[in-house]
Each structure stands twice: as structure tokens, then as C-alpha cells.
């Protein structure tokens, strides 16, 4: 592993280790699928995920006691953000009900390496508006991923996501971004989900980072959740918010998604078939 301006370039060996952490991360999400039904609490989802990571995968849930530079250690093993919650929702006794949408965000540490991925789950039967927001946000993440190759710039990723989301009359949350990842949970660089093509850091093979756009059905503004728990974030206008996240490595020819497993949702049609 080599370092340049605080951005670590991962070696083939590092990437092999991150492939394992990434697969385990995605497998936690796969494992949760059948449980996320009306009536389950987000605490129950947290316990299922925690026990799976610790007991089945012999892995560490990175969020548990994580401080992110702030002073409030995160109290749970995953994040569960429901409806107008944008991100960092703390699992609680809240019961999921028919029609809710929930983002489950999982970060696994395996042999010292992190994998970070989140998906949206539809709880029971959801409205057309809720399903559309989840689908467009998924496609927005992939519009960003599609930009990744050596020589492209970080601004290309943000611009592609912003153009696509705003083209569907949604808005992009500004305050949170993707991030470098490796032996650290949140490394350099910051990966914004908005911006100007052709600007920002030039990508180079061996960089590993997340792309994790938060897209609101209404306005982009957010505020701290009324829970005052120091973590959860909601939309200011209480509109629905969705998010998807993958961990990506820049390869000599483009990108490879590290957070993949048997249950990974299919890529959008616009990605097409690529030579790997
Ligand atoms: N998994 C989140 C991310 O994608 C970070 C959660 S930090 C926590 O970056 F402490 F809330 F878990
Ligand atoms: Co992340
Ligand atoms: Co995450």
C-alpha cells in the first residue's frame, strides 16, 4: 500500500482483502432480506445483523462505538434510516409498518479491512412515489459508479449523480458524502454527490472509495433528528429520502464493485455488459 496526499493506493493484495470484506458486507444485507417485513423493529434488524457479523462471519461491525471525530460513540452495529430519515438512523424499538422504506447501512471489518454498503428495502406494499424514489436513487448511484476510471475526476461522479437526480426533480443532500475506505472506515478523499464535471481529484488505479448518494423527494435541506441522539438526520421538509451505497475500486480499465454477493441487486440496464 502506498500513500499520496493522505489518499492510500491499495495494492493487489489489499484489494483481495477488501474483496472479502466487501462480499461479507453484502452478505449481511442478503441475510436480512427475508426479515424486513411489517412488524419487525429496527432493533431486531440490528441484532440479526450484529449476530451474523460476529458469530457467523467472525467479523466486526464497524459502526459500534464509532465516533467519527465527534464525541458521541455510535451505539449500534448498523444504521437504519426510515422514510424521511436521511442517514445514520439509530436502530430502536420503532416498528416498521406497511409502506415504509428503510435504508440499512452495513460496514464490516474483516482482517482489518472495511466494506461499506447500503440498500433500500420496501416494507410490504409501498406507494409508487416511494418505489420510484428508491429506484431513481439506485440508478443515481450507478450513474456515479459508471464515471469511475483512471483519469476521470471526482467532479465527474458528483455531476453525473446530480444531473440524473435533479433531472427527475429530486434533490441531492449536500452535507454527507462518499469517502475513501480501507484499513480506515472514513479515509480521504471525500466523494461529493454533486458538482462539476472535469473538476476535482484525478482518479487513479488502486483508489478505493464509496459512492452513497442521499436523494430527497423534496428539498435538499436536512436537520438533526428530533431524537437529539447526536446522529440521526432527517429532511427539513419531512419528504422521503433514499440512499444506496457501494464500495468501489478504481481498476486500470474502469471500476470494480467490491460490495457484491449472490443477492446483490442487478445493475441498471444502462450499465450494459462490460468486459471486466
Ligand atoms: N456507514 C456509514 C457510511 O456509509 C457511516 C455510518 S457512521 C456510524 O459512511 F457511526 F453511524 F455508523
Ligand atoms: Co460509507
Ligand atoms: Co455506509
GROMACS .gro file of C-alpha atoms and ligand atoms in nm:
model
  290
    1UNK     CA    1   0.000   0.000   0.000
    2UNK     CA    2   0.138   0.347  -0.086
    3UNK     CA    3   0.019   0.690   0.025
    4UNK     CA    4  -0.016   1.018  -0.164
    5UNK     CA    5  -0.177   1.332  -0.010
    6UNK     CA    6  -0.344   1.108   0.252
    7UNK     CA    7  -0.507   0.900  -0.020
    8UNK     CA    8  -0.392   0.542   0.005
    9UNK     CA    9  -0.342   0.346  -0.315
   10UNK     CA   10  -0.428  -0.015  -0.247
   11UNK     CA   11  -0.207  -0.298  -0.373
   12UNK     CA   12  -0.345  -0.611  -0.542
   13UNK     CA   13  -0.311  -0.785  -0.205
   14UNK     CA   14  -0.501  -0.508  -0.026
   15UNK     CA   15  -0.775  -0.524  -0.288
   16UNK     CA   16  -0.802  -0.902  -0.247
   17UNK     CA   17  -0.859  -0.848   0.125
   18UNK     CA   18  -1.114  -0.573   0.058
   19UNK     CA   19  -1.300  -0.802  -0.184
   20UNK     CA   20  -1.357  -1.037   0.108
   21UNK     CA   21  -1.472  -0.758   0.343
   22UNK     CA   22  -1.696  -0.627   0.066
   23UNK     CA   23  -1.857  -0.963  -0.001
   24UNK     CA   24  -1.923  -1.015   0.369
   25UNK     CA   25  -2.084  -0.670   0.390
   26UNK     CA   26  -2.316  -0.753   0.103
   27UNK     CA   27  -2.394  -1.094   0.251
   28UNK     CA   28  -2.520  -0.929   0.571
   29UNK     CA   29  -2.768  -0.734   0.357
   30UNK     CA   30  -2.867  -1.055   0.173
   31UNK     CA   31  -2.923  -1.228   0.507
   32UNK     CA   32  -3.158  -0.950   0.626
   33UNK     CA   33  -3.386  -0.952   0.320
   34UNK     CA   34  -3.645  -1.208   0.441
   35UNK     CA   35  -3.672  -1.042   0.785
   36UNK     CA   36  -3.753  -0.689   0.672
   37UNK     CA   37  -4.132  -0.711   0.683
   38UNK     CA   38  -4.405  -0.507   0.855
   39UNK     CA   39  -4.390  -0.567   1.233
   40UNK     CA   40  -4.014  -0.603   1.281
   41UNK     CA   41  -3.834  -0.336   1.483
   42UNK     CA   42  -3.513  -0.174   1.368
   43UNK     CA   43  -3.351  -0.303   1.691
   44UNK     CA   44  -3.438  -0.657   1.584
   45UNK     CA   45  -3.275  -0.595   1.246
   46UNK     CA   46  -2.967  -0.460   1.428
   47UNK     CA   47  -2.944  -0.770   1.646
   48UNK     CA   48  -2.981  -1.004   1.348
   49UNK     CA   49  -2.705  -0.818   1.164
   50UNK     CA   50  -2.479  -0.793   1.468
   51UNK     CA   51  -2.504  -1.163   1.550
   52UNK     CA   52  -2.448  -1.259   1.186
   53UNK     CA   53  -2.133  -1.046   1.157
   54UNK     CA   54  -1.987  -1.154   1.491
   55UNK     CA   55  -2.092  -1.520   1.513
   56UNK     CA   56  -2.118  -1.636   1.151
   57UNK     CA   57  -1.866  -1.415   0.971
   58UNK     CA   58  -1.615  -1.366   1.255
   59UNK     CA   59  -1.618  -1.003   1.154
   60UNK     CA   60  -1.651  -0.672   1.337
   61UNK     CA   61  -1.945  -0.432   1.292
   62UNK     CA   62  -1.755  -0.105   1.230
   63UNK     CA   63  -2.031   0.137   1.343
   64UNK     CA   64  -2.049   0.000   1.700
   65UNK     CA   65  -1.883   0.260   1.928
   66UNK     CA   66  -1.754   0.452   1.625
   67UNK     CA   67  -1.702   0.821   1.698
   68UNK     CA   68  -1.633   0.973   1.352
   69UNK     CA   69  -1.435   1.252   1.518
   70UNK     CA   70  -1.742   1.365   1.719
   71UNK     CA   71  -1.792   1.288   2.086
   72UNK     CA   72  -2.098   1.063   2.081
   73UNK     CA   73  -1.998   0.699   2.014
   74UNK     CA   74  -2.244   0.530   1.779
   75UNK     CA   75  -2.442   0.284   1.994
   76UNK     CA   76  -2.546   0.016   1.741
   77UNK     CA   77  -2.398  -0.216   1.478
   78UNK     CA   78  -2.580  -0.088   1.168
   79UNK     CA   79  -2.771   0.224   1.060
   80UNK     CA   80  -3.144   0.204   0.979
   81UNK     CA   81  -3.292   0.518   0.826
   82UNK     CA   82  -3.669   0.512   0.779
   83UNK     CA   83  -3.877   0.728   0.541
   84UNK     CA   84  -3.772   1.094   0.595
   85UNK     CA   85  -3.458   0.990   0.784
   86UNK     CA   86  -3.166   1.069   0.553
   87UNK     CA   87  -2.889   0.866   0.718
   88UNK     CA   88  -2.737   0.746   1.047
   89UNK     CA   89  -3.076   0.637   1.182
   90UNK     CA   90  -3.012   0.452   1.509
   91UNK     CA   91  -3.196   0.120   1.545
   92UNK     CA   92  -3.466   0.143   1.812
   93UNK     CA   93  -3.793  -0.014   1.922
   94UNK     CA   94  -3.958   0.155   1.624
   95UNK     CA   95  -4.181  -0.098   1.447
   96UNK     CA   96  -4.164  -0.095   1.067
   97UNK     CA   97  -4.506  -0.069   0.911
   98UNK     CA   98  -4.652  -0.149   0.572
   99UNK     CA   99  -4.545   0.115   0.319
  100UNK     CA  100  -4.228   0.229   0.499
  101UNK     CA  101  -3.896   0.250   0.314
  102UNK     CA  102  -3.580   0.179   0.512
  103UNK     CA  103  -3.212   0.213   0.430
  104UNK     CA  104  -2.996  -0.046   0.601
  105UNK     CA  105  -2.627   0.053   0.604
  106UNK     CA  106  -2.374  -0.215   0.693
  107UNK     CA  107  -1.998  -0.175   0.744
  108UNK     CA  108  -1.795  -0.487   0.816
  109UNK     CA  109  -1.432  -0.509   0.926
  110UNK     CA  110  -1.260  -0.834   0.826
  111UNK     CA  111  -0.888  -0.889   0.884
  112UNK     CA  112  -0.853  -0.514   0.937
  113UNK     CA  113  -1.021  -0.412   0.609
  114UNK     CA  114  -1.359  -0.238   0.570
  115UNK     CA  115  -1.652  -0.298   0.338
  116UNK     CA  116  -1.937  -0.045   0.336
  117UNK     CA  117  -2.270  -0.085   0.156
  118UNK     CA  118  -2.634   0.008   0.198
  119UNK     CA  119  -2.958  -0.077   0.024
  120UNK     CA  120  -3.317   0.043   0.036
  121UNK     CA  121  -3.582  -0.204   0.149
  122UNK     CA  122  -3.952  -0.168   0.073
  123UNK     CA  123  -4.157  -0.275   0.377
  124UNK     CA  124  -4.467  -0.456   0.249
  125UNK     CA  125  -4.653  -0.266  -0.023
  126UNK     CA  126  -4.515   0.081  -0.088
  127UNK     CA  127  -4.652   0.377  -0.280
  128UNK     CA  128  -4.549   0.435  -0.640
  129UNK     CA  129  -4.376   0.756  -0.525
  130UNK     CA  130  -4.169   0.569  -0.264
  131UNK     CA  131  -4.072   0.293  -0.509
  132UNK     CA  132  -3.975   0.548  -0.773
  133UNK     CA  133  -3.752   0.740  -0.528
  134UNK     CA  134  -3.572   0.416  -0.431
  135UNK     CA  135  -3.526   0.313  -0.795
  136UNK     CA  136  -3.404   0.651  -0.916
  137UNK     CA  137  -3.162   0.675  -0.623
  138UNK     CA  138  -3.025   0.330  -0.713
  139UNK     CA  139  -2.976   0.442  -1.071
  140UNK     CA  140  -2.820   0.769  -0.950
  141UNK     CA  141  -2.557   0.571  -0.756
  142UNK     CA  142  -2.482   0.372  -1.073
  143UNK     CA  143  -2.460   0.692  -1.283
  144UNK     CA  144  -2.180   0.786  -1.044
  145UNK     CA  145  -2.013   0.444  -1.050
  146UNK     CA  146  -2.019   0.450  -1.430
  147UNK     CA  147  -1.784   0.751  -1.431
  148UNK     CA  148  -1.509   0.570  -1.242
  149UNK     CA  149  -1.187   0.505  -1.435
  150UNK     CA  150  -0.826   0.624  -1.419
  151UNK     CA  151  -0.802   0.983  -1.541
  152UNK     CA  152  -1.165   1.069  -1.459
  153UNK     CA  153  -1.218   1.326  -1.184
  154UNK     CA  154  -1.419   1.319  -0.866
  155UNK     CA  155  -1.636   1.601  -1.005
  156UNK     CA  156  -1.745   1.371  -1.289
  157UNK     CA  157  -1.904   1.139  -1.033
  158UNK     CA  158  -2.086   1.416  -0.847
  159UNK     CA  159  -2.203   1.585  -1.164
  160UNK     CA  160  -2.346   1.262  -1.310
  161UNK     CA  161  -2.540   1.189  -0.992
  162UNK     CA  162  -2.669   1.544  -0.953
  163UNK     CA  163  -2.777   1.573  -1.317
  164UNK     CA  164  -2.967   1.246  -1.302
  165UNK     CA  165  -3.137   1.311  -0.965
  166UNK     CA  166  -3.232   1.670  -1.044
  167UNK     CA  167  -3.347   1.559  -1.389
  168UNK     CA  168  -3.608   1.354  -1.204
  169UNK     CA  169  -3.700   1.659  -0.990
  170UNK     CA  170  -3.533   1.520  -0.680
  171UNK     CA  171  -3.259   1.686  -0.475
  172UNK     CA  172  -2.913   1.577  -0.360
  173UNK     CA  173  -2.818   1.603   0.008
  174UNK     CA  174  -2.501   1.811   0.037
  175UNK     CA  175  -2.382   1.754   0.395
  176UNK     CA  176  -2.279   1.389   0.362
  177UNK     CA  177  -2.060   1.228   0.103
  178UNK     CA  178  -1.886   0.912  -0.003
  179UNK     CA  179  -1.536   0.851   0.131
  180UNK     CA  180  -1.212   0.669   0.083
  181UNK     CA  181  -1.209   0.340   0.269
  182UNK     CA  182  -0.958   0.070   0.353
  183UNK     CA  183  -0.800  -0.002   0.689
  184UNK     CA  184  -0.983   0.314   0.795
  185UNK     CA  185  -1.364   0.346   0.787
  186UNK     CA  186  -1.362   0.705   0.658
  187UNK     CA  187  -1.045   0.791   0.465
  188UNK     CA  188  -0.962   1.063   0.213
  189UNK     CA  189  -1.092   1.165  -0.035
  190UNK     CA  190  -1.445   1.297   0.016
  191UNK     CA  191  -1.668   1.190  -0.272
  192UNK     CA  192  -1.939   1.453  -0.324
  193UNK     CA  193  -2.265   1.354  -0.491
  194UNK     CA  194  -2.297   1.688  -0.671
  195UNK     CA  195  -2.052   1.912  -0.854
  196UNK     CA  196  -1.894   2.000  -1.183
  197UNK     CA  197  -1.755   1.755  -1.438
  198UNK     CA  198  -1.384   1.788  -1.510
  199UNK     CA  199  -1.303   1.924  -1.164
  200UNK     CA  200  -1.151   1.774  -0.853
  201UNK     CA  201  -0.908   1.494  -0.781
  202UNK     CA  202  -0.797   1.276  -1.071
  203UNK     CA  203  -0.876   0.910  -1.013
  204UNK     CA  204  -0.601   0.655  -1.028
  205UNK     CA  205  -0.600   0.276  -1.023
  206UNK     CA  206  -0.593   0.136  -0.669
  207UNK     CA  207  -0.803   0.410  -0.511
  208UNK     CA  208  -1.094   0.266  -0.313
  209UNK     CA  209  -1.394   0.475  -0.210
  210UNK     CA  210  -1.767   0.461  -0.155
  211UNK     CA  211  -2.040   0.622  -0.363
  212UNK     CA  212  -2.351   0.667  -0.149
  213UNK     CA  213  -2.590   0.938  -0.270
  214UNK     CA  214  -2.872   1.054  -0.043
  215UNK     CA  215  -3.158   1.176  -0.260
  216UNK     CA  216  -3.465   1.359  -0.129
  217UNK     CA  217  -3.809   1.360  -0.291
  218UNK     CA  218  -3.845   1.724  -0.176
  219UNK     CA  219  -3.587   1.990  -0.096
  220UNK     CA  220  -3.221   1.917  -0.026
  221UNK     CA  221  -3.219   2.070   0.324
  222UNK     CA  222  -3.169   1.849   0.625
  223UNK     CA  223  -3.176   1.889   1.003
  224UNK     CA  224  -3.079   1.687   1.304
  225UNK     CA  225  -3.346   1.434   1.401
  226UNK     CA  226  -3.587   1.529   1.679
  227UNK     CA  227  -3.449   1.233   1.876
  228UNK     CA  228  -3.150   1.457   1.964
  229UNK     CA  229  -2.934   1.147   1.974
  230UNK     CA  230  -2.644   1.328   1.809
  231UNK     CA  231  -2.663   1.108   1.500
  232UNK     CA  232  -2.987   1.079   1.308
  233UNK     CA  233  -3.053   1.323   1.025
  234UNK     CA  234  -3.392   1.396   0.865
  235UNK     CA  235  -3.519   1.602   0.572
  236UNK     CA  236  -3.620   1.951   0.680
  237UNK     CA  237  -3.944   1.934   0.480
  238UNK     CA  238  -4.009   1.576   0.601
  239UNK     CA  239  -4.007   1.448   0.243
  240UNK     CA  240  -3.891   1.091   0.180
  241UNK     CA  241  -3.519   1.030   0.142
  242UNK     CA  242  -3.338   0.731  -0.010
  243UNK     CA  243  -2.976   0.614  -0.025
  244UNK     CA  244  -2.772   0.331  -0.178
  245UNK     CA  245  -2.404   0.264  -0.124
  246UNK     CA  246  -2.131   0.053  -0.279
  247UNK     CA  247  -1.756   0.032  -0.218
  248UNK     CA  248  -1.565   0.072  -0.547
  249UNK     CA  249  -1.203   0.020  -0.652
  250UNK     CA  250  -1.057   0.204  -0.950
  251UNK     CA  251  -0.907  -0.058  -1.184
  252UNK     CA  252  -0.668   0.000  -1.477
  253UNK     CA  253  -0.967  -0.010  -1.715
  254UNK     CA  254  -1.252   0.129  -1.505
  255UNK     CA  255  -1.400   0.008  -1.181
  256UNK     CA  256  -1.484  -0.298  -0.978
  257UNK     CA  257  -1.762  -0.303  -0.719
  258UNK     CA  258  -1.628  -0.473  -0.406
  259UNK     CA  259  -1.955  -0.500  -0.211
  260UNK     CA  260  -2.108  -0.780  -0.414
  261UNK     CA  261  -2.260  -1.116  -0.327
  262UNK     CA  262  -2.522  -1.356  -0.462
  263UNK     CA  263  -2.806  -1.126  -0.354
  264UNK     CA  264  -2.670  -0.800  -0.494
  265UNK     CA  265  -2.946  -0.624  -0.691
  266UNK     CA  266  -2.897  -0.634  -1.070
  267UNK     CA  267  -2.720  -0.340  -1.230
  268UNK     CA  268  -2.943  -0.096  -1.423
  269UNK     CA  269  -2.986  -0.165  -1.795
  270UNK     CA  270  -2.786   0.148  -1.889
  271UNK     CA  271  -2.469  -0.013  -1.749
  272UNK     CA  272  -2.490  -0.288  -2.010
  273UNK     CA  273  -2.241  -0.571  -2.028
  274UNK     CA  274  -1.877  -0.482  -1.961
  275UNK     CA  275  -1.557  -0.669  -2.007
  276UNK     CA  276  -1.407  -0.697  -1.660
  277LIG     N1  277  -2.192   0.353   0.704
  277LIG     C1  278  -2.196   0.497   0.705
  277LIG     C2  279  -2.126   0.543   0.581
  277LIG     O1  280  -2.164   0.499   0.478
  277LIG     C3  281  -2.133   0.557   0.825
  277LIG     C4  282  -2.206   0.532   0.949
  277LIG     S1  283  -2.117   0.601   1.078
  277LIG     C5  284  -2.197   0.539   1.210
  277LIG     O2  285  -2.030   0.613   0.578
  277LIG     F1  286  -2.123   0.558   1.311
  277LIG     F2  287  -2.316   0.599   1.216
  277LIG     F3  288  -2.217   0.410   1.191
  278LIG    CO1  289  -1.992   0.496   0.362
  279LIG    CO1  290  -2.231   0.302   0.488
   0.00000   0.00000   0.00000
